[in-house]
Coordinates of C-alpha atoms in Angstrom, one line a residue:
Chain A
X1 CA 38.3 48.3 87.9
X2 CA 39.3 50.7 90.6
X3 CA 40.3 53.9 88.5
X4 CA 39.6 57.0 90.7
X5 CA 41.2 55.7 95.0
X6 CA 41.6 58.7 95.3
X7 CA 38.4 59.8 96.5
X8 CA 38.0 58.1 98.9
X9 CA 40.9 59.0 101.0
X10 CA 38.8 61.5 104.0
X11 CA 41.5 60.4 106.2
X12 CA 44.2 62.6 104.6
X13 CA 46.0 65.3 106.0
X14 CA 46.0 68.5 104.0
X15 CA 48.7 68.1 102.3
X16 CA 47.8 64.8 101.3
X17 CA 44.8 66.2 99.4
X18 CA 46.6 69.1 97.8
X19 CA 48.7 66.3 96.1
X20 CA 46.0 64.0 95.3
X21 CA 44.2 67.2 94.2
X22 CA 47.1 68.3 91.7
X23 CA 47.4 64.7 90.8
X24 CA 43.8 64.3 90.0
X25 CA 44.0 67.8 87.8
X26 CA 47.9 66.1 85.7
X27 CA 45.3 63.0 84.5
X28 CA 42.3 65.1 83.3
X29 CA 44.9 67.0 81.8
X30 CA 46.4 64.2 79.7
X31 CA 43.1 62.5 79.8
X32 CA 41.9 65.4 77.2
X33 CA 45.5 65.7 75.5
X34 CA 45.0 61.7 74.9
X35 CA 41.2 62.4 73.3
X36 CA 42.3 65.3 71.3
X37 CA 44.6 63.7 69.5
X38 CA 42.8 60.9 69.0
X39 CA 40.1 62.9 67.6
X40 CA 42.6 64.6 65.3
X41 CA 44.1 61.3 64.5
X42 CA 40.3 60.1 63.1
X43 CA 40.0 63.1 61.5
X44 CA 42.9 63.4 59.3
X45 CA 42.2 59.4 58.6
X46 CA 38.8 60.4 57.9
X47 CA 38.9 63.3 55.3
X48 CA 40.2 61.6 52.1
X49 CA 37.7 58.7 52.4
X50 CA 33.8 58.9 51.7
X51 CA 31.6 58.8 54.8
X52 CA 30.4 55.5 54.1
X53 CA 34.0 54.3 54.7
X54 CA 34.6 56.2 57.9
X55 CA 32.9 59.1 58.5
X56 CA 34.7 61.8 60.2
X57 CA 34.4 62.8 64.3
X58 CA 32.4 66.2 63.0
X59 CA 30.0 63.9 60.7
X60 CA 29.0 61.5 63.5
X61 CA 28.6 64.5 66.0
X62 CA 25.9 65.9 63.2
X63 CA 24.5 62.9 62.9
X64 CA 24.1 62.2 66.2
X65 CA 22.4 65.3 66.9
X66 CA 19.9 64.4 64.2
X67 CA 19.1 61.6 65.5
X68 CA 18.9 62.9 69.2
X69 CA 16.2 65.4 68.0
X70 CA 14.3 64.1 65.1
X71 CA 10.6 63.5 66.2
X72 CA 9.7 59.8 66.3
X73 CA 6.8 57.5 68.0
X74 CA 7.8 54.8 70.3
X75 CA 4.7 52.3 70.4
X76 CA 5.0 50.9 73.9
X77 CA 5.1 46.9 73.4
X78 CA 2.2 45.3 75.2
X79 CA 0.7 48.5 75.8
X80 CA -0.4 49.5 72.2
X81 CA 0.2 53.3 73.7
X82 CA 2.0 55.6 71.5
X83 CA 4.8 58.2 73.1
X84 CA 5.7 61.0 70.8
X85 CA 9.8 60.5 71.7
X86 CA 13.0 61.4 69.2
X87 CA 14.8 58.4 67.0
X88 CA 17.7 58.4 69.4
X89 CA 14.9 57.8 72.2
X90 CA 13.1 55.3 70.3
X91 CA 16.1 53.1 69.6
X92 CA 17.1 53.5 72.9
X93 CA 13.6 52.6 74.3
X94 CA 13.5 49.6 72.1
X95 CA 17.0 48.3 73.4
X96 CA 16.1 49.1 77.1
X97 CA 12.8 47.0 76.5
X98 CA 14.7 43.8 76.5
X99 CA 17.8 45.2 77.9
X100 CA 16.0 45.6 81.3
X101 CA 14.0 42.5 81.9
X102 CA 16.7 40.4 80.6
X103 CA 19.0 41.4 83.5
X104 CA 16.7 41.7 85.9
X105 CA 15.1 38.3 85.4
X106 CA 18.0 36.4 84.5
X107 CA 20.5 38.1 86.7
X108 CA 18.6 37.9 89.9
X109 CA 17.8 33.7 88.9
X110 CA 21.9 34.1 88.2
X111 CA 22.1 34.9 92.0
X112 CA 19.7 32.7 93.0
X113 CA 20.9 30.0 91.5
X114 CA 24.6 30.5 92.8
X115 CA 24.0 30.7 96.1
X116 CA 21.4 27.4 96.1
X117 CA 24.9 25.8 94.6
X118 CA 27.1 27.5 97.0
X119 CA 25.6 26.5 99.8
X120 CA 24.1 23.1 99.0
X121 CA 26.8 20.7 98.1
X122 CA 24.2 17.6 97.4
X123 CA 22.8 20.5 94.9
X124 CA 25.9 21.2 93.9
X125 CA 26.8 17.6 93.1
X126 CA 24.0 17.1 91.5
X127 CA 23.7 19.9 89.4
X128 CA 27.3 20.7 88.3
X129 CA 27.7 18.4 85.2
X130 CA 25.0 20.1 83.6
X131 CA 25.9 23.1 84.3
X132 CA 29.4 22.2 83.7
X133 CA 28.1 21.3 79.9
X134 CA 25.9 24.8 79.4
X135 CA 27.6 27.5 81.1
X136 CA 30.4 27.5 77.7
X137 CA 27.9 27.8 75.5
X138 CA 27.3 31.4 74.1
X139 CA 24.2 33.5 75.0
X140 CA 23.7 34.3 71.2
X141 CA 23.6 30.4 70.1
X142 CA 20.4 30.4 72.0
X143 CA 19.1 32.3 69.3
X144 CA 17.5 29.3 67.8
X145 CA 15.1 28.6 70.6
X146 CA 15.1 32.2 71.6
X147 CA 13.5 32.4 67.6
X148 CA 11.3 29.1 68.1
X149 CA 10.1 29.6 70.8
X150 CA 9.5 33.7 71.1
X151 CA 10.4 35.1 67.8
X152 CA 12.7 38.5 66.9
X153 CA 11.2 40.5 69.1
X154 CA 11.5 42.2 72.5
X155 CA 10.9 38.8 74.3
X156 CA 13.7 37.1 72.2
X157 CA 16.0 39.5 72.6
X158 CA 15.1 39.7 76.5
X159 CA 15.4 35.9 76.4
X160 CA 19.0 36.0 75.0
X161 CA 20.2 38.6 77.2
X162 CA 18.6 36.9 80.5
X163 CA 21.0 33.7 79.5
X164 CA 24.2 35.6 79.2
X165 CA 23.1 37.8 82.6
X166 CA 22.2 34.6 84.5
X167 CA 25.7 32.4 83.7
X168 CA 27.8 36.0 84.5
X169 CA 26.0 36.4 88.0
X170 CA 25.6 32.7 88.8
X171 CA 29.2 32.1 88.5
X172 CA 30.1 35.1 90.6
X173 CA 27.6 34.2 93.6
X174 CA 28.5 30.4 93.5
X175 CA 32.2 31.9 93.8
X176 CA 31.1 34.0 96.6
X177 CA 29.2 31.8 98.6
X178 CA 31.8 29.3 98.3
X179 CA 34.5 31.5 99.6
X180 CA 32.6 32.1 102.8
X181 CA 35.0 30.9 105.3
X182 CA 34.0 28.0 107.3
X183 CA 34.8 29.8 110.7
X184 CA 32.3 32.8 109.9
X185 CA 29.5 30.3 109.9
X186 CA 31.5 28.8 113.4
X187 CA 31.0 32.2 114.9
X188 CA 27.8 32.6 113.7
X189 CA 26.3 29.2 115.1
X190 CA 28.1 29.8 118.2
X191 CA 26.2 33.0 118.4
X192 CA 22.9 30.9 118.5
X193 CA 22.2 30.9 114.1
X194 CA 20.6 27.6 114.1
X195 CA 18.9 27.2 110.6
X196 CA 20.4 27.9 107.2
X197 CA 18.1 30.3 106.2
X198 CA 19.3 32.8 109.0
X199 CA 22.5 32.0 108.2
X200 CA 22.5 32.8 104.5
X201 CA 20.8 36.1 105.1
X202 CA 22.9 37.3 108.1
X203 CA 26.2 35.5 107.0
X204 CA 26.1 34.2 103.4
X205 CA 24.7 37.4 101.6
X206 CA 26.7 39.8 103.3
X207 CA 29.6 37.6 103.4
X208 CA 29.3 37.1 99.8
X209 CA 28.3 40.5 98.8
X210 CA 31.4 41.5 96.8
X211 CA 31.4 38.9 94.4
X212 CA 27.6 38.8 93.8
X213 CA 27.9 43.0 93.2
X214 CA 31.2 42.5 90.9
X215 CA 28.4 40.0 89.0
X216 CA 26.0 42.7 88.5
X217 CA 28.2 45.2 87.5
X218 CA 30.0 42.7 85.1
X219 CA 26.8 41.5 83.6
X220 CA 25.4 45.0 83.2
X221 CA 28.2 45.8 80.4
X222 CA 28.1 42.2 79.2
X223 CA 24.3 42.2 78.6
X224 CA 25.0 45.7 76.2
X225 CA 27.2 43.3 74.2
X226 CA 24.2 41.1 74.1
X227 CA 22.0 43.5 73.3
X228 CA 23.7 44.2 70.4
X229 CA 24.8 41.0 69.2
X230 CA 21.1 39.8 69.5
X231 CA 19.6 43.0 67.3
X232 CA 21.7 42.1 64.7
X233 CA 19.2 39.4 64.3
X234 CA 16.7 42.1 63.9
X235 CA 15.0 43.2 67.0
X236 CA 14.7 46.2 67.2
X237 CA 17.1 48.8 69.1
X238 CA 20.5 50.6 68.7
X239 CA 21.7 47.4 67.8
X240 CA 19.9 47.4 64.8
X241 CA 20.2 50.5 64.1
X242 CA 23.6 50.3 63.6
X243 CA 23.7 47.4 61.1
X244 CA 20.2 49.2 59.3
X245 CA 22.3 52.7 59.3
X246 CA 25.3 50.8 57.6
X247 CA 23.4 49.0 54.8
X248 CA 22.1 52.2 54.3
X249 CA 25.7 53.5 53.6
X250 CA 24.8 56.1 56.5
X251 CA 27.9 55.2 58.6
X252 CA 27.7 58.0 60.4
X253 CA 24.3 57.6 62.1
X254 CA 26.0 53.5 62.8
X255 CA 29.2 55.5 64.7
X256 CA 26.8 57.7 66.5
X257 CA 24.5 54.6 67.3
X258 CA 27.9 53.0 68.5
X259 CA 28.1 56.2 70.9
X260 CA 24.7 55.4 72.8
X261 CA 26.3 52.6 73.7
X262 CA 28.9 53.7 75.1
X263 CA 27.1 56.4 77.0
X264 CA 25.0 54.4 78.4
X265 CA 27.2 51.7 79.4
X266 CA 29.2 54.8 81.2
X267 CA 26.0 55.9 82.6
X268 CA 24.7 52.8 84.2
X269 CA 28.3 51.8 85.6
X270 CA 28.7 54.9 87.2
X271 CA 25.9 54.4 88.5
X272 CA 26.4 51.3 89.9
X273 CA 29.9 51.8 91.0
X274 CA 28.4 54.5 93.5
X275 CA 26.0 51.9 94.7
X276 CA 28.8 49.3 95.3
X277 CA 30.8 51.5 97.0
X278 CA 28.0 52.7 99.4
X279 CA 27.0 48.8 100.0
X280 CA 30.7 47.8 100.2
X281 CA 32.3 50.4 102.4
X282 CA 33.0 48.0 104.9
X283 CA 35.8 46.0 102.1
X284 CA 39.2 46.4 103.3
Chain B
X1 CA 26.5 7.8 123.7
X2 CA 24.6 5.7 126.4
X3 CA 21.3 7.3 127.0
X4 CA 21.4 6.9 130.4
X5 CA 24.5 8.8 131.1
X6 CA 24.9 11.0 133.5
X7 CA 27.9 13.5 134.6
X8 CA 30.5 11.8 136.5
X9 CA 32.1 14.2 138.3
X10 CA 30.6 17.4 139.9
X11 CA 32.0 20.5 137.9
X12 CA 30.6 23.6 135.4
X13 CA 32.3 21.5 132.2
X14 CA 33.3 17.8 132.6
X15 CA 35.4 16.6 130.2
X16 CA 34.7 12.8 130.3
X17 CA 36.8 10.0 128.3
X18 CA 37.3 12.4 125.4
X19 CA 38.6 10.6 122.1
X20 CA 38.8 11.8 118.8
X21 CA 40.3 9.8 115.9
X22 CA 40.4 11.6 112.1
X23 CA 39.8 9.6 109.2
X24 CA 42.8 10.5 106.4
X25 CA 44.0 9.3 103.1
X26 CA 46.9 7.0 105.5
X27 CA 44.2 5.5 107.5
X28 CA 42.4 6.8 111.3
X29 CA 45.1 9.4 112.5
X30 CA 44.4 10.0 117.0
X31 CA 44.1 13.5 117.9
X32 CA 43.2 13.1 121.7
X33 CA 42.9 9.8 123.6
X34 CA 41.3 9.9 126.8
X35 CA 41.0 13.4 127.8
X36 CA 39.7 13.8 131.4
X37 CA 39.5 17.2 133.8
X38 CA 36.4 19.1 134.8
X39 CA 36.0 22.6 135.4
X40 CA 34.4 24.7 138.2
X41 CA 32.3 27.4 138.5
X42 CA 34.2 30.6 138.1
X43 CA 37.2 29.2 137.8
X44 CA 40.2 30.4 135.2
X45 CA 41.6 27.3 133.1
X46 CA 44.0 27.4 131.1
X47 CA 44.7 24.4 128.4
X48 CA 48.3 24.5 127.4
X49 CA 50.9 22.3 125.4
X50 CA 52.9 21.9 122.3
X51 CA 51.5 22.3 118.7
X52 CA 49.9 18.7 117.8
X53 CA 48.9 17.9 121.4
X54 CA 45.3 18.9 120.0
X55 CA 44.4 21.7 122.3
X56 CA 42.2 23.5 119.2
X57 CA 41.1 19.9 118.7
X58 CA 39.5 19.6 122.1
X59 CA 38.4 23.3 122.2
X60 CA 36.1 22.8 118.6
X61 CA 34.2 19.8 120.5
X62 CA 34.2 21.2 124.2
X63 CA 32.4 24.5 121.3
X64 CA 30.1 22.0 119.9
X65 CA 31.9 22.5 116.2
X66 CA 33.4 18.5 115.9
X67 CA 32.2 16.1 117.6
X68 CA 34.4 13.5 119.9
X69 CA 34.7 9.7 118.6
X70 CA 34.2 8.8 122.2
X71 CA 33.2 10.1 125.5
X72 CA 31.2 13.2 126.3
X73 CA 31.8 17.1 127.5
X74 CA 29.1 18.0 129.8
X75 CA 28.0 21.9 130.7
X76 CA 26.0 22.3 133.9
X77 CA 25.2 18.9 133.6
X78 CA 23.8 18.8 129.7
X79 CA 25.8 16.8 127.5
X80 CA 27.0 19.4 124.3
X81 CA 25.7 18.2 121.0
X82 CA 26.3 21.0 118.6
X83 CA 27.3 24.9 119.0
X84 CA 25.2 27.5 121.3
X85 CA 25.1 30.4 122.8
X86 CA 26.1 28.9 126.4
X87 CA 29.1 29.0 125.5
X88 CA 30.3 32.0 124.2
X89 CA 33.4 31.5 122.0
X90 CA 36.6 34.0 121.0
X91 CA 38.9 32.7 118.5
X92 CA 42.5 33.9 117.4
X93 CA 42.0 35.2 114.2
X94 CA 38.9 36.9 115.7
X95 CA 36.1 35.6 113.5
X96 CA 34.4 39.8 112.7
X97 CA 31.7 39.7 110.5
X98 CA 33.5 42.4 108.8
X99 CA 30.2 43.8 107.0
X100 CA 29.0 44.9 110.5
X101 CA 30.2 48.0 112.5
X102 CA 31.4 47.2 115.8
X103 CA 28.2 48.1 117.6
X104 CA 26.5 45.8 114.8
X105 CA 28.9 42.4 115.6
X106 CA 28.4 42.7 119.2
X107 CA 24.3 43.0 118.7
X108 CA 24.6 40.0 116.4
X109 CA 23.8 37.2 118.8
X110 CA 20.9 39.2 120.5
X111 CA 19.5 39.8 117.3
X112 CA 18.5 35.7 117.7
X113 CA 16.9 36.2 120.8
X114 CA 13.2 37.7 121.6
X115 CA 14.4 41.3 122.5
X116 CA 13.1 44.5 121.5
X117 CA 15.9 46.6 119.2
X118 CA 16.6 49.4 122.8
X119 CA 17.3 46.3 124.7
X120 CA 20.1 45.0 122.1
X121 CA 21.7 48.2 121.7
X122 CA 21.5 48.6 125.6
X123 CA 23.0 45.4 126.3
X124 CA 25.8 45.9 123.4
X125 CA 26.8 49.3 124.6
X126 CA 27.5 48.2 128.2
X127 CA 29.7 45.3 126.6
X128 CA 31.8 47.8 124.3
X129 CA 32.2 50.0 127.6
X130 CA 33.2 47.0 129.3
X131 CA 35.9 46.0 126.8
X132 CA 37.1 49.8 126.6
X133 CA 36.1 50.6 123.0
X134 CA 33.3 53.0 123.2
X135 CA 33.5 55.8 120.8
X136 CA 34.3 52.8 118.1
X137 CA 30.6 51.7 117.4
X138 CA 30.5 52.2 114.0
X139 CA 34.0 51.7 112.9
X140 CA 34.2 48.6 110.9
X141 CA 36.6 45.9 111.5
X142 CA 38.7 46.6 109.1
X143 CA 39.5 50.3 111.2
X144 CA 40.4 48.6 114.0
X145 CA 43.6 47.3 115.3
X146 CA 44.4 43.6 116.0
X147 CA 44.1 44.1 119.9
X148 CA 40.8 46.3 119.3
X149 CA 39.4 43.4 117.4
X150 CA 39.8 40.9 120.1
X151 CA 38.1 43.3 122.4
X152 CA 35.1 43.4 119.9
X153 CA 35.5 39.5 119.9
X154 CA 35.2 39.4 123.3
X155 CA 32.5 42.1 124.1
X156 CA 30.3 40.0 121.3
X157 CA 31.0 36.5 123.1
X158 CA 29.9 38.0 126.4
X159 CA 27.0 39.9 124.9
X160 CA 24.3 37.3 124.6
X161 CA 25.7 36.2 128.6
X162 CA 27.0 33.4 128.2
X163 CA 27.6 30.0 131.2
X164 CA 31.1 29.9 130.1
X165 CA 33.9 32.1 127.6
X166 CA 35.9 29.7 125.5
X167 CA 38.7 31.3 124.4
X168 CA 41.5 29.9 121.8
X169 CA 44.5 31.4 121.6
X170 CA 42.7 34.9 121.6
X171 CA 45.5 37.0 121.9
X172 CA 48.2 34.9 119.7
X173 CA 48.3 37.4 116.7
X174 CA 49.0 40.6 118.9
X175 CA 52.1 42.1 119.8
X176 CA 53.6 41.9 123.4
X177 CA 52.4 44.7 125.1
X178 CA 49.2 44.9 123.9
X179 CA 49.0 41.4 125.2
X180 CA 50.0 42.3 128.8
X181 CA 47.1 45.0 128.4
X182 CA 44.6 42.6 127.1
X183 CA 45.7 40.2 129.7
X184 CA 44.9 42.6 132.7
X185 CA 41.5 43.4 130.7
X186 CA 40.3 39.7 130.2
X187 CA 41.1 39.6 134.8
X188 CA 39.2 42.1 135.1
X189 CA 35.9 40.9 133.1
X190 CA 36.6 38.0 134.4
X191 CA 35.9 39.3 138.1
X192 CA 33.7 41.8 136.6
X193 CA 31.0 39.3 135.4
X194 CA 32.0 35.9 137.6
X195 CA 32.0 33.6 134.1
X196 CA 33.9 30.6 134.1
X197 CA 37.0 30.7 131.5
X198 CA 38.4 28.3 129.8
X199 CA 41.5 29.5 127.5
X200 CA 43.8 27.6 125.1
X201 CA 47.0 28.9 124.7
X202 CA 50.8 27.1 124.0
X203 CA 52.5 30.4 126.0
X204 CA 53.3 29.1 129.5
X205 CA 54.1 32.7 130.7
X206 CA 50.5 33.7 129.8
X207 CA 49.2 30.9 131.5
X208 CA 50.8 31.8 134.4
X209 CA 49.7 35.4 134.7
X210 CA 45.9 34.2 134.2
X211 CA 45.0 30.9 135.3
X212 CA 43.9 29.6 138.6
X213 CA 44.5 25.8 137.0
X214 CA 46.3 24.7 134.1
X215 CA 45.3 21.7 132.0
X216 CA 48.5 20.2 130.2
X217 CA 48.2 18.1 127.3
X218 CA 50.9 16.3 126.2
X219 CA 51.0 13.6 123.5
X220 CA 50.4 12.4 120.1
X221 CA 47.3 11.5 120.5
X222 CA 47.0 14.5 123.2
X223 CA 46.1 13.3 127.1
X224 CA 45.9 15.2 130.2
X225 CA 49.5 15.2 131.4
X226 CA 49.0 16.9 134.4
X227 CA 46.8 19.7 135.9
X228 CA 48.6 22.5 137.7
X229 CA 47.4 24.8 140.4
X230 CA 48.7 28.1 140.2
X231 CA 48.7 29.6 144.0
X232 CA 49.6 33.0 143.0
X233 CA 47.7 36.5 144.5
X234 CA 46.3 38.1 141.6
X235 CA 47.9 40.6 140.1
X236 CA 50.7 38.7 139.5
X237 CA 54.5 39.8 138.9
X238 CA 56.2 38.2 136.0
X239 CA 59.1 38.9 138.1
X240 CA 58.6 36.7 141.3
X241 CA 60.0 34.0 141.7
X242 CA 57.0 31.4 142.4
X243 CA 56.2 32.8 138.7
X244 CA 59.5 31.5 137.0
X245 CA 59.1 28.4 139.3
X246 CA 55.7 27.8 137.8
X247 CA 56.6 29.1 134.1
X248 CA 59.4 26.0 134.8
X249 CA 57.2 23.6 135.7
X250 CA 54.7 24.1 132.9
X251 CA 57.5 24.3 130.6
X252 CA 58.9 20.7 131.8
X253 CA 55.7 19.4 131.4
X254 CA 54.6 20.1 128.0
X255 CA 58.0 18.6 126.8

């Protein structure tokens, strides 16, 4: 997922950065030429149907600003405090309440896990047919013990999202570890590492870092999806929003729910992608 | 091993009765049978021979890394069981942590040891001066030539002062002159810090130009055809003829 290499090119002469300068300036160009006439495209599709078919790009800009500013109370789960927020906020809030531990907790146990499996091969061996049996199974068809056990709430939702961020980060660190190449470790022990732990924190991690960032990153999108897919079932969030706004016929507030999404998928991997980069600059 | 063992000969590394059998799908395959020669102090050994005499073979157990099926390398008298940092090792495809700068790669083995963080950074600044890369300390590997990454592979080998530099093949993946330069630098350390060196290689001309002895192995399973003394002044001209007499006689022997 490498879009913009150009950046990174310090070593360039002059000239060099003119023309990645002037290339840079031809793909923002037809990057806007692209959105405008997809924009136009919606529109003219849009205007002889009603909104609840497909609302136009104007409707679900209107909407969206409604929903951005109209007043709301987000009732801060296992608090019981009140925060005077906007809708927007408060869906957003909602989503982010089992968005964030879910990643966190399951994504970090992802990691943890892989690299136990990586390293260990009597772990590995002994672990692998289970995992080989749960790891194709769909976040969302946890839904029943997510329901049993927690109910449709933040901690279900969490729950479900946790599953799908653990499988996507395991894999990825197991991967990682795995690849280590034998003769790092070589050099390592001949350099006086004599126990594993020192050797997966001064060799294994780093070694491994790529994969277990790619993880992350992967899982932070995947786990919107989840989000989503998991408020459909009624917890509460954008996700629901979305489905609520369209049984409501409001199809425009769904689009503009749709948007948040995207935002702040855009927001969080850009995000990220600066932090890989900073803790990758070593990658050839 | 017999408990009771001791050293046979008198030497810095004593290779003693050295065989190693693999197991493989078609039954036990021999890599070395019988591999005897010993070391001294100081001294530059080379370890030469064709492909499939098992010259990496012996140079992962004389590290520590495999283990022989029979007999024992001894260092200083010790018997090697496993990997350390008295022997400090440089391998051909260089082995960089390539997540650590080069200041960071050659600090890496002192970072095991009971020293305060000035000391480290001390002691790996005098090796990257020694090896001729300061003003790279905080390039990463991947900045660095092939030749510039064998002198960080050497400068981090030397660091944490080791008894002895094993070296295999060190310089196979660089071009020619780059070689000759690296070969001039490795003399130099060499004097410069008094380690003994012992150094795989299958290039007889290289051999030459830095050993004081030569082991050749010959074989399938590998064995210690012969040991040559090369009784050449230092530096030494490819061009003389002792050299090509030499270059000759290792030649003849590894075939």
């Amino acid at each position: 997922m490498s879009i913009d290499t150009s950046t990174d090119s310090e070593s360039g002469l002059f000239a060099d950065k003119e023309l990645v300068a002037s290339g840079r300036r031809q793909r923002l160009l037809r990057g806007a030429a692209g959105s405008a006439v997809f924009l136009v495209v919606w529109q003219i599709a849009a205007m002889p149907v009603p909104t609840y078919l497909l609302p136009t790009p104007l409707e679900v800009a209107q909407a969206f600003a409604v929903e951005l500013t109209a007043p709301a109370v987000f009732t801060v789960p296992l608090l019981d405090a009140e925060i005077g927020l906007t809708r927007m906020l408060v869906n957003l809030s909602d989503s982010l309440y089992h968005y964030i531990p879910g990643l966190f907790v399951g994504g970090a146990a992802g990691i943890a896990f892989g690299i136990a499996l990586g390293w260990s091969e009597r772990l590995d061996d002994a672990i692998t047919p289970v995992q080989r049996v749960l790891r194709p199974i769909p976040p969302l068809a946890w839904i029943a013990f997510a329901i049993v056990w927690l109910g449709v709430n933040h901690q279900g939702a969490a729950f479900i999202v946790g599953i799908g961020a653990f499988w996507i980060n395991f894999y990825n660190a197991y991967a990682g570890v795995n690849g280590v190449p034998e003769s790092t470790k070589e050099v390592a022990a001949s350099l006086g590492v004599d126990d594993d732990l020192t050797m997966i924190r001064k060799v294994v991690i780093p070694r491994a870092s790529p994969e277990i960032m790619t993880g992350i990153r992967t899982s932070i999108g995947q786990s919107w999806m989840i989000v989503v897919a998991a408020e459909l079932f009624g917890a509460p969030g954008v996700g629901f929003q979305i489905i609520n706004a369209a049984q409501n016929l409001a199809l425009d507030v769904s689009v503009a729910y749709m948007f948040v999404i995207s935002i702040v998928f855009l927001i969080s991997d850009g995000i990220f992608q600066r932090v890989e980069s900073r803790v990758l600059v070593w990658r050839e | 091993m017999a408990r009771m063992s001791q050293q046979p000969t008198d030497g810095k590394i004593v290779v003693d009765g050295i065989d190693k059998r693999f197991r493989s799908e078609s039954g036990p395959v021999d890599a070395l049978r019988d591999v005897n020669f010993a070391v001294e102090e100081g001294e530059f050994v080379c370890i030469i021979g064709a492909s499939g005499a098992g010259k990496t073979t012996l140079f992962r157990i004389i590290a520590g890394l495999e283990a022989a099926s029979e007999g024992t390398v001894w260092l200083d008298g010790e018997p090697i069981e496993g990997p350390g940092t008295d022997r400090g090792m440089v391998f051909q495809e260089y082995g960089l942590f390539p997540w650590r700068t080069v200041l960071k790669n050659v600090t890496f083995g002192l970072e095991e040891r009971d020293l305060d963080k000035q000391a480290r950074l001390q002691r790996a600044r005098e090796m990257i001066d020694l090896v001729g890369l300061d003003g790279f300390e905080n390039s990463y590997p991947k900045e660095l030539s092939g030749g510039m990454k064998q002198r960080v592979g050497i400068a981090r080998a030397l660091a944490v002062d080791p008894e002895i530099l094993l070296m295999d093949e060190p310089f196979g993946s660089v071009d020619a002159q780059t070689k000759q330069r690296l070969h001039e630098e490795l003399l130099d350390i060499w004097s410069a810090t008094n380690k003994t060196v012992l150094f795989v290689t299958h290039d007889v001309d290289e051999a030459v130009t830095l050993a004081d002895r030569v082991v050749v192995l010959t074989g399938s399973p590998g064995s210690v055809h012969e040991v040559v003394d090369i009784e050449l002044d230092r530096p030494r001209s490819r061009t003389d003829d002792a050299f090509a007499d030499y270059e000759q006689q290792l030649r003849d022997a590894i075939e």
